Amino acid sequence: MTSTTAPVAAPTATEAISTTRQRLALASVLMATFMGLLDGSIVTVATPSIQADLRASFGEIQFVIAGYTVAYAVGLVTGGRVGDLIGRKRSFVIGVLTFIGMSVLCAIAPTAGMLIAARVLQGLAAAVMLPQVLSIIQVTFTGPARAGAIGIYGATIGLASISGQLVGGALLAANPAGLGWRSLFLINVPIGVAAIVSARATVTESRGGSTRLDLAGASLLGLGLVGLLLPLAIGPAAGWPVWTWAALAAGVLVLAGFAVIQRRLQNTGGAPLVPPRLLAQARFARGLFLVLVFYSGNAGLFLLLAYHLQAGLHFSALGSGAVFAPLGLGFAVASLAGKKLAARYGARVMVAGATLMSLSLAAFVAVVAVAPQQVQALALLPALVVSGIGEGLVAAPLITTVLADVAPADSGAASGVLLTGTQVANALGVAVIGGIFAGVLGSTPDEANTTVAFADYVHATAITGGIVLALAVLTGLVARALRTRH
């Protein structure tokens, strides 16, 4: 019998080269993604060493951490628009090159003041570098290939967020060349150089529809985000002094004024930094709310787990990172698998992931409440693996959902808004969950504080774990609404 199926032509040499080039381009931008997001958390484990070596005050150490995260979040939307204006590839390379330079400056900093300044500049470099990643993926891939690339991007975000404790603890324990905490910054040099070399050869240049940069809007957005994020980053450790509440109120007012001006620019044919039409798209707006709920819960869980392991169970930074590793592994595996599941089942995959998160967090709270101290970390591992799988199933289709209706001309701004949303969510999760934890504990979580009994840590972790569980349930409800409406 003769087959009626037409023969499939073998891929030409040109097509093979194109596919290889796309994969190398993806690897280039993902290396920078991992590097930039890792630097937001890796320094946390080294703060005691930095404080002792540079004779820094507690406030200065807080600014070493907050300086990077706030500068990064403040510059993201503007960085995305810069890529639309002068070219995503060019902006990416400039951002990575500047990030490398600031990493070296951090590593050689002789004083806390110089380290803080270098960290702020490093955060601004990340704000130029990282918004280009999603834009480059959007214009490099189409159809199922784009969904797959975004799935891998989601896995990279999760791994970078979770790996800070493990990578930082491992580098401090290994102490390469006797560099101590300085090695945490120098590790960026080979990664960044490899990303630049590969990107220059494989990434295709692209631009958006912007013809000029809204400098007034960028200034207002920056001031508003500083007013919002700096108090959230510094307030919990500083005891929420009056200035933090004043800054929060001012930040909200400035952001409200920014929104009014952006709408006026759009209505008069101008070029707003954040086009209000983005938030008018139902899928983008609801997806952005889901980003806020999901990532604030994740940030709260990571902080809660770090407190319980290091201050409650007296684990080292490396030991704590090892307990985080199964969660990261589950996240990565589920993110990679989630891209295929999402292509078939759509937003239902996010609902299933949030359900797994909720079940695993309920098990987490139960283990903390009843398991003996000696075996508690081991008993937590199954729940953490399942939680990582659930998070990966949410993260893989989430970014695709948020960006599904975004026009190519607005991809830079949309990427900046999306990444800013994750940073705001992280800050909210850390500030709110950390504040509630300390309030229930009745003391600042501190491994050196022997006046707080383990039973007190159990109580505080169980109570705040219940709040993280509620956020996971809310994640599922919002994802279900997206599934129903789309």
GROMACS .gro file of C-alpha atoms in nm:
model
  486
    1MET     CA    1   0.000   0.000   0.000
    2THR     CA    2   0.134   0.341  -0.093
    3SER     CA    3   0.154   0.599   0.184
    4THR     CA    4  -0.024   0.929   0.127
    5THR     CA    5   0.192   1.113   0.379
    6ALA     CA    6   0.426   1.364   0.221
    7PRO     CA    7   0.793   1.312   0.299
    8VAL     CA    8   0.943   1.549   0.553
    9ALA     CA    9   1.246   1.734   0.423
   10ALA     CA   10   1.564   1.716   0.628
   11PRO     CA   11   1.666   2.047   0.785
   12THR     CA   12   1.901   2.248   0.572
   13ALA     CA   13   2.243   2.360   0.694
   14THR     CA   14   2.109   2.714   0.728
   15GLU     CA   15   1.818   2.598   0.946
   16ALA     CA   16   2.051   2.392   1.165
   17ILE     CA   17   2.284   2.686   1.212
   18SER     CA   18   1.988   2.911   1.295
   19THR     CA   19   1.861   2.670   1.560
   20THR     CA   20   2.206   2.638   1.715
   21ARG     CA   21   2.248   3.014   1.716
   22GLN     CA   22   1.912   3.061   1.891
   23ARG     CA   23   2.010   2.813   2.160
   24LEU     CA   24   2.345   2.983   2.214
   25ALA     CA   25   2.171   3.321   2.232
   26LEU     CA   26   1.937   3.180   2.498
   27ALA     CA   27   2.232   3.042   2.694
   28SER     CA   28   2.401   3.383   2.679
   29VAL     CA   29   2.111   3.576   2.829
   30LEU     CA   30   2.033   3.305   3.086
   31MET     CA   31   2.390   3.313   3.219
   32ALA     CA   32   2.345   3.684   3.286
   33THR     CA   33   2.001   3.621   3.438
   34PHE     CA   34   2.140   3.369   3.684
   35MET     CA   35   2.432   3.596   3.771
   36GLY     CA   36   2.220   3.907   3.826
   37LEU     CA   37   1.950   3.741   4.036
   38LEU     CA   38   2.200   3.537   4.238
   39ASP     CA   39   2.375   3.856   4.348
   40GLY     CA   40   2.055   3.974   4.511
   41SER     CA   41   2.076   3.698   4.775
   42ILE     CA   42   2.426   3.548   4.777
   43VAL     CA   43   2.572   3.832   4.985
   44THR     CA   44   2.332   3.765   5.274
   45VAL     CA   45   2.529   3.464   5.398
   46ALA     CA   46   2.852   3.668   5.403
   47THR     CA   47   2.728   3.967   5.603
   48PRO     CA   48   2.902   3.862   5.929
   49SER     CA   49   3.235   3.827   5.746
   50ILE     CA   50   3.191   4.158   5.561
   51GLN     CA   51   3.095   4.340   5.881
   52ALA     CA   52   3.400   4.209   6.068
   53ASP     CA   53   3.647   4.266   5.782
   54LEU     CA   54   3.534   4.621   5.697
   55ARG     CA   55   3.439   4.715   6.056
   56ALA     CA   56   3.097   4.813   5.928
   57SER     CA   57   2.799   4.908   6.138
   58PHE     CA   58   2.476   4.710   6.129
   59GLY     CA   59   2.310   4.988   5.930
   60GLU     CA   60   2.589   4.987   5.671
   61ILE     CA   61   2.555   4.610   5.627
   62GLN     CA   62   2.181   4.652   5.570
   63PHE     CA   63   2.257   4.901   5.293
   64VAL     CA   64   2.502   4.657   5.132
   65ILE     CA   65   2.205   4.427   5.077
   66ALA     CA   66   1.932   4.686   5.020
   67GLY     CA   67   2.144   4.909   4.796
   68TYR     CA   68   2.156   4.643   4.527
   69THR     CA   69   1.795   4.530   4.542
   70VAL     CA   70   1.647   4.880   4.555
   71ALA     CA   71   1.867   5.016   4.274
   72TYR     CA   72   1.785   4.710   4.064
   73ALA     CA   73   1.411   4.745   4.115
   74VAL     CA   74   1.413   5.123   4.063
   75GLY     CA   75   1.592   5.101   3.728
   76LEU     CA   76   1.414   4.802   3.572
   77VAL     CA   77   1.137   4.976   3.379
   78THR     CA   78   1.371   5.251   3.257
   79GLY     CA   79   1.627   4.985   3.160
   80GLY     CA   80   1.363   4.805   2.956
   81ARG     CA   81   1.274   5.125   2.773
   82VAL     CA   82   1.641   5.201   2.708
   83GLY     CA   83   1.665   4.865   2.532
   84ASP     CA   84   1.360   4.950   2.321
   85LEU     CA   85   1.525   5.280   2.228
   86ILE     CA   86   1.893   5.202   2.159
   87GLY     CA   87   1.873   4.826   2.100
   88ARG     CA   88   1.825   4.527   2.331
   89LYS     CA   89   2.152   4.356   2.239
   90ARG     CA   90   2.355   4.674   2.286
   91SER     CA   91   2.189   4.747   2.620
   92PHE     CA   92   2.242   4.389   2.735
   93VAL     CA   93   2.615   4.396   2.655
   94ILE     CA   94   2.659   4.739   2.819
   95GLY     CA   95   2.472   4.618   3.125
   96VAL     CA   96   2.676   4.298   3.160
   97LEU     CA   97   3.005   4.483   3.108
   98THR     CA   98   2.915   4.741   3.373
   99PHE     CA   99   2.796   4.465   3.607
  100ILE     CA  100   3.135   4.292   3.578
  101GLY     CA  101   3.319   4.616   3.650
  102MET     CA  102   3.107   4.690   3.956
  103SER     CA  103   3.154   4.330   4.079
  104VAL     CA  104   3.531   4.381   4.071
  105LEU     CA  105   3.489   4.712   4.252
  106CYS     CA  106   3.282   4.532   4.520
  107ALA     CA  107   3.551   4.268   4.556
  108ILE     CA  108   3.832   4.519   4.614
  109ALA     CA  109   3.630   4.763   4.829
  110PRO     CA  110   3.845   4.873   5.127
  111THR     CA  111   3.558   5.038   5.316
  112ALA     CA  112   3.187   4.981   5.376
  113GLY     CA  113   3.102   5.309   5.204
  114MET     CA  114   3.280   5.208   4.884
  115LEU     CA  115   3.112   4.867   4.894
  116ILE     CA  116   2.768   5.026   4.930
  117ALA     CA  117   2.834   5.262   4.637
  118ALA     CA  118   2.957   4.975   4.420
  119ARG     CA  119   2.654   4.764   4.513
  120VAL     CA  120   2.416   5.046   4.413
  121LEU     CA  121   2.591   5.082   4.076
  122GLN     CA  122   2.591   4.704   4.037
  123GLY     CA  123   2.213   4.704   4.092
  124LEU     CA  124   2.166   4.976   3.829
  125ALA     CA  125   2.377   4.772   3.585
  126ALA     CA  126   2.152   4.471   3.650
  127ALA     CA  127   1.852   4.695   3.579
  128VAL     CA  128   1.992   4.767   3.232
  129MET     CA  129   2.099   4.406   3.169
  130LEU     CA  130   1.808   4.193   3.284
  131PRO     CA  131   1.499   4.356   3.122
  132GLN     CA  132   1.657   4.285   2.783
  133VAL     CA  133   1.647   3.910   2.847
  134LEU     CA  134   1.273   3.863   2.802
  135SER     CA  135   1.270   4.105   2.511
  136ILE     CA  136   1.549   3.913   2.337
  137ILE     CA  137   1.364   3.585   2.397
  138GLN     CA  138   1.043   3.737   2.260
  139VAL     CA  139   1.206   3.844   1.932
  140THR     CA  140   1.439   3.543   1.895
  141PHE     CA  141   1.179   3.267   1.932
  142THR     CA  142   0.826   3.216   1.803
  143GLY     CA  143   0.543   2.974   1.879
  144PRO     CA  144   0.619   2.665   2.089
  145ALA     CA  145   0.992   2.745   2.085
  146ARG     CA  146   0.920   3.075   2.259
  147ALA     CA  147   0.712   2.902   2.528
  148GLY     CA  148   0.995   2.654   2.581
  149ALA     CA  149   1.255   2.929   2.609
  150ILE     CA  150   1.042   3.119   2.860
  151GLY     CA  151   0.998   2.796   3.058
  152ILE     CA  152   1.376   2.759   3.084
  153TYR     CA  153   1.397   3.127   3.179
  154GLY     CA  154   1.147   3.064   3.460
  155ALA     CA  155   1.356   2.770   3.583
  156THR     CA  156   1.665   2.991   3.581
  157ILE     CA  157   1.490   3.255   3.792
  158GLY     CA  158   1.389   2.990   4.046
  159LEU     CA  159   1.733   2.834   4.064
  160ALA     CA  160   1.903   3.172   4.105
  161SER     CA  161   1.662   3.274   4.380
  162ILE     CA  162   1.713   2.951   4.573
  163SER     CA  163   2.086   2.905   4.508
  164GLY     CA  164   2.211   3.209   4.697
  165GLN     CA  165   2.246   3.029   5.029
  166LEU     CA  166   2.405   2.717   4.880
  167VAL     CA  167   2.649   2.890   4.642
  168GLY     CA  168   2.743   3.157   4.895
  169GLY     CA  169   2.794   2.905   5.173
  170ALA     CA  170   3.003   2.679   4.946
  171LEU     CA  171   3.230   2.966   4.836
  172LEU     CA  172   3.281   3.083   5.193
  173ALA     CA  173   3.361   2.728   5.304
  174ALA     CA  174   3.605   2.672   5.014
  175ASN     CA  175   3.766   3.017   5.059
  176PRO     CA  176   3.942   3.013   4.716
  177ALA     CA  177   4.282   3.185   4.721
  178GLY     CA  178   4.203   3.308   5.071
  179LEU     CA  179   3.966   3.569   4.928
  180GLY     CA  180   3.686   3.506   5.176
  181TRP     CA  181   3.368   3.706   5.104
  182ARG     CA  182   3.534   3.883   4.810
  183SER     CA  183   3.511   3.563   4.603
  184LEU     CA  184   3.132   3.602   4.601
  185PHE     CA  185   3.173   3.902   4.371
  186LEU     CA  186   3.465   3.779   4.161
  187ILE     CA  187   3.268   3.471   4.053
  188ASN     CA  188   3.070   3.710   3.831
  189VAL     CA  189   3.372   3.792   3.612
  190PRO     CA  190   3.406   3.463   3.417
  191ILE     CA  191   3.027   3.423   3.392
  192GLY     CA  192   2.983   3.777   3.262
  193VAL     CA  193   3.268   3.755   3.011
  194ALA     CA  194   3.127   3.430   2.871
  195ALA     CA  195   2.781   3.590   2.840
  196ILE     CA  196   2.920   3.892   2.651
  197VAL     CA  197   3.132   3.687   2.408
  198SER     CA  198   2.844   3.453   2.330
  199ALA     CA  199   2.581   3.729   2.305
  200ARG     CA  200   2.787   3.938   2.063
  201ALA     CA  201   2.811   3.638   1.828
  202THR     CA  202   2.457   3.501   1.856
  203VAL     CA  203   2.201   3.762   1.969
  204THR     CA  204   2.026   3.957   1.693
  205GLU     CA  205   1.978   4.329   1.755
  206SER     CA  206   1.620   4.454   1.793
  207ARG     CA  207   1.442   4.770   1.900
  208GLY     CA  208   1.096   4.874   2.016
  209GLY     CA  209   0.869   5.152   1.904
  210SER     CA  210   1.007   5.420   2.137
  211THR     CA  211   1.177   5.722   1.980
  212ARG     CA  212   1.273   5.896   2.305
  213LEU     CA  213   1.298   5.826   2.675
  214ASP     CA  214   1.045   5.971   2.918
  215LEU     CA  215   1.301   6.122   3.158
  216ALA     CA  216   1.039   6.291   3.377
  217GLY     CA  217   0.851   5.962   3.410
  218ALA     CA  218   1.174   5.775   3.486
  219SER     CA  219   1.256   6.024   3.763
  220LEU     CA  220   0.910   5.999   3.920
  221LEU     CA  221   0.904   5.621   3.899
  222GLY     CA  222   1.250   5.602   4.054
  223LEU     CA  223   1.158   5.830   4.344
  224GLY     CA  224   0.834   5.644   4.405
  225LEU     CA  225   0.998   5.301   4.407
  226VAL     CA  226   1.277   5.420   4.638
  227GLY     CA  227   1.012   5.552   4.876
  228LEU     CA  228   0.831   5.219   4.861
  229LEU     CA  229   1.114   4.966   4.858
  230LEU     CA  230   1.383   5.121   5.080
  231PRO     CA  231   1.161   5.121   5.392
  232LEU     CA  232   1.053   4.764   5.316
  233ALA     CA  233   1.417   4.658   5.289
  234ILE     CA  234   1.549   4.849   5.592
  235GLY     CA  235   1.242   4.883   5.814
  236PRO     CA  236   1.216   4.531   5.966
  237ALA     CA  237   1.577   4.527   6.089
  238ALA     CA  238   1.569   4.893   6.198
  239GLY     CA  239   1.249   4.857   6.401
  240TRP     CA  240   1.035   5.067   6.163
  241PRO     CA  241   1.139   5.419   6.265
  242VAL     CA  242   0.915   5.714   6.173
  243TRP     CA  243   1.104   5.793   5.853
  244THR     CA  244   1.017   5.453   5.704
  245TRP     CA  245   0.643   5.519   5.734
  246ALA     CA  246   0.682   5.871   5.593
  247ALA     CA  247   0.883   5.733   5.300
  248LEU     CA  248   0.619   5.468   5.231
  249ALA     CA  249   0.341   5.727   5.222
  250ALA     CA  250   0.547   5.957   4.998
  251GLY     CA  251   0.633   5.667   4.767
  252VAL     CA  252   0.267   5.576   4.720
  253LEU     CA  253   0.175   5.940   4.643
  254VAL     CA  254   0.459   5.979   4.392
  255LEU     CA  255   0.363   5.655   4.215
  256ALA     CA  256   0.001   5.773   4.195
  257GLY     CA  257   0.122   6.097   4.033
  258PHE     CA  258   0.340   5.895   3.796
  259ALA     CA  259   0.034   5.693   3.684
  260VAL     CA  260  -0.165   6.011   3.612
  261ILE     CA  261   0.118   6.161   3.403
  262GLN     CA  262   0.168   5.837   3.207
  263ARG     CA  263  -0.201   5.827   3.113
  264ARG     CA  264  -0.189   6.190   3.004
  265LEU     CA  265   0.116   6.121   2.786
  266GLN     CA  266  -0.056   5.826   2.621
  267ASN     CA  267  -0.373   6.027   2.554
  268THR     CA  268  -0.176   6.312   2.393
  269GLY     CA  269   0.030   6.086   2.167
  270GLY     CA  270   0.347   6.098   2.377
  271ALA     CA  271   0.585   5.814   2.465
  272PRO     CA  272   0.511   5.711   2.825
  273LEU     CA  273   0.768   5.507   3.015
  274VAL     CA  274   0.498   5.257   3.117
  275PRO     CA  275   0.214   5.269   2.865
  276PRO     CA  276  -0.116   5.249   3.059
  277ARG     CA  277  -0.247   5.028   2.779
  278LEU     CA  278  -0.034   4.750   2.929
  279LEU     CA  279  -0.233   4.748   3.253
  280ALA     CA  280  -0.555   4.785   3.051
  281GLN     CA  281  -0.491   4.439   2.906
  282ALA     CA  282  -0.685   4.201   3.129
  283ARG     CA  283  -0.439   3.914   3.105
  284PHE     CA  284  -0.137   4.133   3.179
  285ALA     CA  285  -0.306   4.301   3.479
  286ARG     CA  286  -0.434   3.978   3.634
  287GLY     CA  287  -0.109   3.802   3.560
  288LEU     CA  288   0.086   4.082   3.727
  289PHE     CA  289  -0.132   4.045   4.038
  290LEU     CA  290  -0.058   3.672   4.032
  291VAL     CA  291   0.315   3.756   4.013
  292LEU     CA  292   0.282   3.971   4.327
  293VAL     CA  293   0.099   3.700   4.523
  294PHE     CA  294   0.316   3.411   4.407
  295TYR     CA  295   0.659   3.570   4.453
  296SER     CA  296   0.576   3.736   4.785
  297GLY     CA  297   0.478   3.393   4.919
  298ASN     CA  298   0.798   3.240   4.783
  299ALA     CA  299   1.016   3.512   4.935
  300GLY     CA  300   0.837   3.465   5.267
  301LEU     CA  301   0.895   3.088   5.256
  302PHE     CA  302   1.268   3.124   5.179
  303LEU     CA  303   1.314   3.375   5.463
  304LEU     CA  304   1.110   3.166   5.704
  305LEU     CA  305   1.305   2.851   5.620
  306ALA     CA  306   1.640   3.031   5.656
  307TYR     CA  307   1.539   3.167   5.999
  308HIS     CA  308   1.421   2.828   6.120
  309LEU     CA  309   1.726   2.639   5.995
  310GLN     CA  310   2.000   2.882   6.097
  311ALA     CA  311   1.863   3.047   6.410
  312GLY     CA  312   1.630   2.771   6.531
  313LEU     CA  313   1.817   2.453   6.435
  314HIS     CA  314   2.164   2.623   6.437
  315PHE     CA  315   2.260   2.510   6.086
  316SER     CA  316   2.554   2.674   5.910
  317ALA     CA  317   2.497   2.874   5.593
  318LEU     CA  318   2.622   2.578   5.387
  319GLY     CA  319   2.406   2.331   5.579
  320SER     CA  320   2.103   2.555   5.536
  321GLY     CA  321   2.174   2.581   5.164
  322ALA     CA  322   2.189   2.202   5.139
  323VAL     CA  323   1.835   2.181   5.279
  324PHE     CA  324   1.725   2.438   5.018
  325ALA     CA  325   1.877   2.227   4.737
  326PRO     CA  326   1.589   1.973   4.703
  327LEU     CA  327   1.343   2.261   4.675
  328GLY     CA  328   1.552   2.412   4.396
  329LEU     CA  329   1.585   2.078   4.220
  330GLY     CA  330   1.208   2.023   4.228
  331PHE     CA  331   1.155   2.375   4.096
  332ALA     CA  332   1.397   2.329   3.805
  333VAL     CA  333   1.260   1.990   3.698
  334ALA     CA  334   0.897   2.108   3.716
  335SER     CA  335   0.974   2.431   3.527
  336LEU     CA  336   1.128   2.239   3.239
  337ALA     CA  337   0.841   1.988   3.234
  338GLY     CA  338   0.585   2.261   3.287
  339LYS     CA  339   0.646   2.419   2.946
  340LYS     CA  340   0.510   2.106   2.773
  341LEU     CA  341   0.224   2.067   3.018
  342ALA     CA  342   0.130   2.434   2.981
  343ALA     CA  343   0.125   2.400   2.601
  344ARG     CA  344  -0.136   2.125   2.640
  345TYR     CA  345  -0.335   2.226   2.947
  346GLY     CA  346  -0.282   2.603   2.968
  347ALA     CA  347  -0.339   2.784   3.297
  348ARG     CA  348  -0.469   2.464   3.460
  349VAL     CA  349  -0.104   2.375   3.515
  350MET     CA  350  -0.070   2.679   3.743
  351VAL     CA  351  -0.376   2.570   3.941
  352ALA     CA  352  -0.225   2.222   3.984
  353GLY     CA  353   0.107   2.375   4.090
  354ALA     CA  354  -0.057   2.601   4.348
  355THR     CA  355  -0.248   2.300   4.482
  356LEU     CA  356   0.080   2.110   4.529
  357MET     CA  357   0.229   2.416   4.698
  358SER     CA  358  -0.065   2.437   4.938
  359LEU     CA  359  -0.049   2.067   5.029
  360SER     CA  360   0.327   2.075   5.080
  361LEU     CA  361   0.312   2.389   5.295
  362ALA     CA  362   0.044   2.228   5.512
  363ALA     CA  363   0.284   1.934   5.555
  364PHE     CA  364   0.568   2.180   5.627
  365VAL     CA  365   0.372   2.341   5.912
  366ALA     CA  366   0.278   1.998   6.051
  367VAL     CA  367   0.638   1.872   6.048
  368VAL     CA  368   0.765   2.188   6.219
  369ALA     CA  369   0.496   2.154   6.485
  370VAL     CA  370   0.539   1.785   6.574
  371ALA     CA  371   0.875   1.648   6.451
  372PRO     CA  372   1.162   1.624   6.706
  373GLN     CA  373   1.436   1.882   6.672
  374GLN     CA  374   1.702   1.622   6.587
  375VAL     CA  375   1.524   1.492   6.274
  376GLN     CA  376   1.322   1.796   6.172
  377ALA     CA  377   1.540   1.908   5.881
  378LEU     CA  378   1.537   1.558   5.732
  379ALA     CA  379   1.162   1.528   5.782
  380LEU     CA  380   1.108   1.857   5.597
  381LEU     CA  381   1.278   1.741   5.275
  382PRO     CA  382   0.978   1.563   5.113
  383ALA     CA  383   0.756   1.867   5.169
  384LEU     CA  384   1.023   2.096   5.025
  385VAL     CA  385   1.063   1.881   4.713
  386VAL     CA  386   0.686   1.887   4.650
  387SER     CA  387   0.677   2.262   4.719
  388GLY     CA  388   0.954   2.316   4.462
  389ILE     CA  389   0.762   2.111   4.205
  390GLY     CA  390   0.448   2.316   4.268
  391GLU     CA  391   0.640   2.644   4.239
  392GLY     CA  392   0.797   2.531   3.912
  393LEU     CA  393   0.459   2.440   3.764
  394VAL     CA  394   0.331   2.789   3.848
  395ALA     CA  395   0.643   2.977   3.734
  396ALA     CA  396   0.680   2.805   3.395
  397PRO     CA  397   0.350   2.924   3.238
  398LEU     CA  398   0.318   3.238   3.452
  399ILE     CA  399   0.555   3.456   3.250
  400THR     CA  400   0.401   3.340   2.922
  401THR     CA  401   0.056   3.426   3.060
  402VAL     CA  402   0.159   3.776   3.164
  403LEU     CA  403   0.325   3.856   2.830
  404ALA     CA  404   0.078   3.676   2.601
  405ASP     CA  405  -0.104   3.986   2.474
  406VAL     CA  406   0.188   4.231   2.484
  407ALA     CA  407   0.282   4.392   2.151
  408PRO     CA  408   0.648   4.356   2.044
  409ALA     CA  409   0.693   4.734   2.063
  410ASP     CA  410   0.607   4.725   2.434
  411SER     CA  411   0.804   4.412   2.526
  412GLY     CA  412   1.085   4.610   2.690
  413ALA     CA  413   0.848   4.807   2.912
  414ALA     CA  414   0.644   4.494   2.989
  415SER     CA  415   0.957   4.303   3.086
  416GLY     CA  416   1.063   4.587   3.314
  417VAL     CA  417   0.719   4.601   3.478
  418LEU     CA  418   0.717   4.223   3.524
  419LEU     CA  419   1.062   4.215   3.686
  420THR     CA  420   0.977   4.518   3.899
  421GLY     CA  421   0.668   4.332   4.015
  422THR     CA  422   0.880   4.037   4.127
  423GLN     CA  423   1.110   4.269   4.321
  424VAL     CA  424   0.821   4.448   4.489
  425ALA     CA  425   0.675   4.107   4.576
  426ASN     CA  426   1.006   3.988   4.719
  427ALA     CA  427   1.037   4.303   4.930
  428LEU     CA  428   0.679   4.271   5.056
  429GLY     CA  429   0.725   3.902   5.136
  430VAL     CA  430   1.045   3.959   5.331
  431ALA     CA  431   0.914   4.266   5.517
  432VAL     CA  432   0.570   4.127   5.607
  433ILE     CA  433   0.663   3.764   5.677
  434GLY     CA  434   0.985   3.866   5.852
  435GLY     CA  435   0.804   4.123   6.063
  436ILE     CA  436   0.531   3.880   6.165
  437PHE     CA  437   0.789   3.612   6.244
  438ALA     CA  438   0.987   3.846   6.470
  439GLY     CA  439   0.666   3.966   6.635
  440VAL     CA  440   0.547   3.613   6.716
  441LEU     CA  441   0.897   3.512   6.825
  442GLY     CA  442   0.922   3.816   7.051
  443SER     CA  443   1.282   3.875   6.943
  444THR     CA  444   1.498   3.934   6.638
  445PRO     CA  445   1.594   3.595   6.486
  446ASP     CA  446   1.961   3.548   6.575
  447GLU     CA  447   2.165   3.230   6.602
  448ALA     CA  448   2.374   3.386   6.877
  449ASN     CA  449   2.069   3.466   7.091
  450THR     CA  450   2.051   3.178   7.337
  451THR     CA  451   1.762   3.328   7.535
  452VAL     CA  452   1.508   3.216   7.272
  453ALA     CA  453   1.410   2.850   7.308
  454PHE     CA  454   1.363   2.615   7.013
  455ALA     CA  455   0.996   2.583   7.106
  456ASP     CA  456   0.959   2.956   7.041
  457TYR     CA  457   1.103   2.912   6.691
  458VAL     CA  458   0.863   2.622   6.632
  459HIS     CA  459   0.567   2.840   6.731
  460ALA     CA  460   0.678   3.137   6.517
  461THR     CA  461   0.757   2.920   6.214
  462ALA     CA  462   0.423   2.738   6.234
  463ILE     CA  463   0.222   3.062   6.261
  464THR     CA  464   0.399   3.240   5.975
  465GLY     CA  465   0.405   2.918   5.773
  466GLY     CA  466   0.026   2.931   5.787
  467ILE     CA  467   0.036   3.278   5.628
  468VAL     CA  468   0.260   3.150   5.347
  469LEU     CA  469   0.011   2.865   5.301
  470ALA     CA  470  -0.271   3.120   5.266
  471LEU     CA  471  -0.073   3.298   4.991
  472ALA     CA  472  -0.032   2.966   4.808
  473VAL     CA  473  -0.408   2.910   4.824
  474LEU     CA  474  -0.465   3.264   4.691
  475THR     CA  475  -0.220   3.189   4.409
  476GLY     CA  476  -0.436   2.893   4.308
  477LEU     CA  477  -0.757   3.101   4.318
  478VAL     CA  478  -0.611   3.377   4.100
  479ALA     CA  479  -0.467   3.120   3.857
  480ARG     CA  480  -0.809   2.955   3.840
  481ALA     CA  481  -0.965   3.291   3.750
  482LEU     CA  482  -0.713   3.328   3.468
  483ARG     CA  483  -0.797   2.978   3.348
  484THR     CA  484  -1.169   3.053   3.352
  485ARG     CA  485  -1.145   3.388   3.175
  486HIS     CA  486  -0.886   3.280   2.917
   0.00000   0.00000   0.00000
